[in-house]
XYZ file of N, CA and C in Angstrom:
204
model
N 124.739 124.303 82.898
C 123.133 124.407 82.542
C 122.462 122.829 83.223
N 123.616 121.420 83.304
C 122.850 120.779 83.387
C 122.832 120.603 84.712
N 124.091 121.154 85.689
C 124.431 121.579 87.055
C 123.054 121.901 87.182
N 122.556 123.187 86.857
C 121.083 124.305 87.139
C 119.823 123.119 87.521
N 119.791 122.150 86.639
C 118.798 121.121 86.081
C 118.499 119.907 87.050
N 120.447 119.426 87.167
C 120.304 118.573 88.489
C 120.220 119.256 89.918
N 120.442 120.645 90.324
C 119.999 121.146 91.173
C 118.717 121.316 91.767
N 117.625 121.775 90.276
C 116.589 122.035 90.324
C 115.814 120.654 90.692
N 116.415 119.380 90.099
C 115.385 118.340 90.502
C 115.755 117.675 91.673
N 116.947 117.973 92.477
C 116.584 117.558 93.743
C 116.370 118.187 94.302
N 115.583 119.331 93.770
C 115.558 120.609 95.020
C 113.617 119.838 95.389
N 113.472 119.637 94.036
C 112.353 119.182 93.987
C 111.899 117.820 94.171
N 112.971 116.654 94.110
C 112.466 115.124 94.820
C 112.217 115.451 96.452
N 113.722 116.495 96.625
C 113.745 116.445 98.282
C 111.944 117.141 98.833
N 111.567 118.162 98.305
C 110.499 118.640 98.745
C 109.178 117.822 98.601
N 109.389 116.973 97.536
C 108.319 115.807 97.139
C 108.120 114.434 98.202
N 109.519 114.368 98.023
C 109.599 113.571 100.023
C 109.341 114.121 100.935
N 109.797 115.648 101.237
C 109.133 116.566 102.553
C 107.801 116.264 102.484
N 106.595 116.416 101.480
C 105.340 116.708 101.399
C 104.668 115.552 101.852
N 105.348 114.309 100.915
C 105.055 113.290 101.584
C 105.192 112.505 102.964
N 106.479 112.808 103.580
C 106.084 112.448 105.308
C 105.087 113.449 105.966
N 104.620 114.398 105.324
C 103.863 115.610 105.911
C 102.561 114.833 105.401
N 102.141 114.375 104.691
C 101.108 113.395 104.527
C 100.761 112.445 105.250
N 102.100 111.744 105.480
C 102.377 110.470 106.306
C 101.632 110.978 107.708
N 102.149 112.185 108.190
C 102.227 111.862 108.982
C 100.702 112.587 109.831
N 99.897 112.940 108.676
C 98.810 113.254 109.055
C 97.891 112.029 108.569
N 98.327 111.623 107.934
C 97.227 110.265 108.212
C 97.003 110.604 106.626
N 96.886 111.245 105.341
C 96.592 111.431 104.218
C 97.293 111.190 103.229
N 97.635 110.025 103.765
C 99.045 109.641 102.929
C 98.477 109.206 101.091
N 99.069 109.550 99.820
C 98.414 108.467 98.605
C 99.220 107.675 98.446
N 99.688 106.469 99.630
C 100.375 105.487 99.335
C 99.483 104.261 98.425
N 98.660 104.029 99.387
C 97.802 103.361 98.654
C 96.785 103.644 96.834
N 96.946 105.256 96.294
C 97.128 105.302 95.066
C 98.359 104.152 94.368
N 99.060 104.648 94.553
C 100.264 103.974 93.849
C 100.490 102.872 93.992
N 100.155 102.032 95.364
C 99.767 100.408 95.560
C 98.774 99.666 94.735
N 97.860 100.662 94.573
C 96.433 99.957 93.479
C 96.663 100.627 92.258
N 97.510 101.060 91.479
C 97.761 101.896 89.791
C 96.882 100.468 89.302
N 95.876 101.381 88.028
C 95.011 100.225 87.639
C 95.431 101.503 86.139
N 96.127 100.280 85.103
C 96.680 100.479 83.780
C 95.315 99.861 83.160
N 94.400 100.824 81.907
C 94.270 100.389 81.069
C 93.748 99.204 80.629
N 95.014 98.542 80.538
C 95.389 97.584 80.139
C 94.859 96.367 80.905
N 94.755 96.665 82.114
C 94.774 96.073 83.257
C 92.954 95.870 83.538
N 92.270 97.177 83.302
C 90.942 97.252 83.428
C 90.906 96.491 82.523
N 90.566 96.385 81.332
C 90.082 95.739 79.765
C 90.267 94.072 79.733
N 91.157 93.347 80.518
C 91.259 92.228 81.040
C 90.596 92.099 82.142
N 90.421 92.526 83.453
C 89.558 92.199 84.161
C 87.857 92.360 83.759
N 88.100 93.450 82.838
C 86.663 93.250 82.615
C 85.950 92.367 81.762
N 86.939 91.505 81.056
C 86.020 90.557 79.758
C 86.368 89.233 80.494
N 87.182 89.536 81.587
C 87.505 88.396 82.676
C 85.946 88.245 83.265
N 85.356 88.932 84.042
C 83.981 89.443 84.490
C 83.111 88.742 83.417
N 83.057 89.585 82.314
C 82.259 89.149 81.384
C 82.206 87.362 81.111
N 83.325 87.045 81.012
C 82.917 85.504 80.139
C 82.794 84.759 81.562
N 82.952 85.184 83.020
C 82.605 84.337 83.988
C 81.254 84.799 83.869
N 80.431 85.684 83.843
C 79.142 85.719 84.035
C 78.715 85.133 82.311
N 78.867 85.154 81.833
C 78.161 84.308 80.416
C 78.185 82.671 81.016
N 79.435 82.164 81.425
C 79.748 80.884 81.342
C 79.007 80.668 83.073
N 78.768 80.988 83.660
C 77.540 81.092 84.714
C 76.329 81.246 84.508
N 75.867 82.134 83.320
C 74.574 82.331 82.531
C 74.404 80.962 82.045
N 75.396 80.964 80.669
C 75.290 79.386 80.310
C 74.336 77.959 80.651
N 75.653 77.870 82.391
C 75.563 76.289 82.236
C 74.922 76.400 83.500
N 73.464 77.609 83.997
C 72.410 77.277 84.874
C 73.533 77.682 86.264
N 74.647 78.051 86.805
C 75.212 78.039 87.630
C 74.864 78.904 88.041
N 74.823 79.717 87.493
C 73.983 81.028 88.329
C 73.079 81.389 89.341
N 72.144 80.323 88.824
C 71.135 80.094 89.594
C 71.476 79.129 90.787
N 72.360 78.565 90.894
C 72.468 77.283 91.841
C 72.708 77.624 92.610
N 74.152 78.990 92.157
C 75.425 79.899 93.195
C 74.078 80.920 94.161
N 73.206 81.243 93.494
C 72.483 82.931 93.692
C 70.726 82.395 93.496
N 70.588 81.407 94.217
C 69.178 80.826 94.866
C 67.893 82.011 95.056
């Protein structure tokens, strides 16, 4: 049973690699999606950082100095 599962896994991984090569050849590769994978935690950290930066710029008046 394990041999059958391993054979199926190898077959799938081979076809996935072929699909990836085909997309790369056509110029429709999705490698950028994997390169810029965004996790929910990273999104929350980014949004909190933007909020803190905005608050600091607004409260100190630097917002108007930077963007008149």
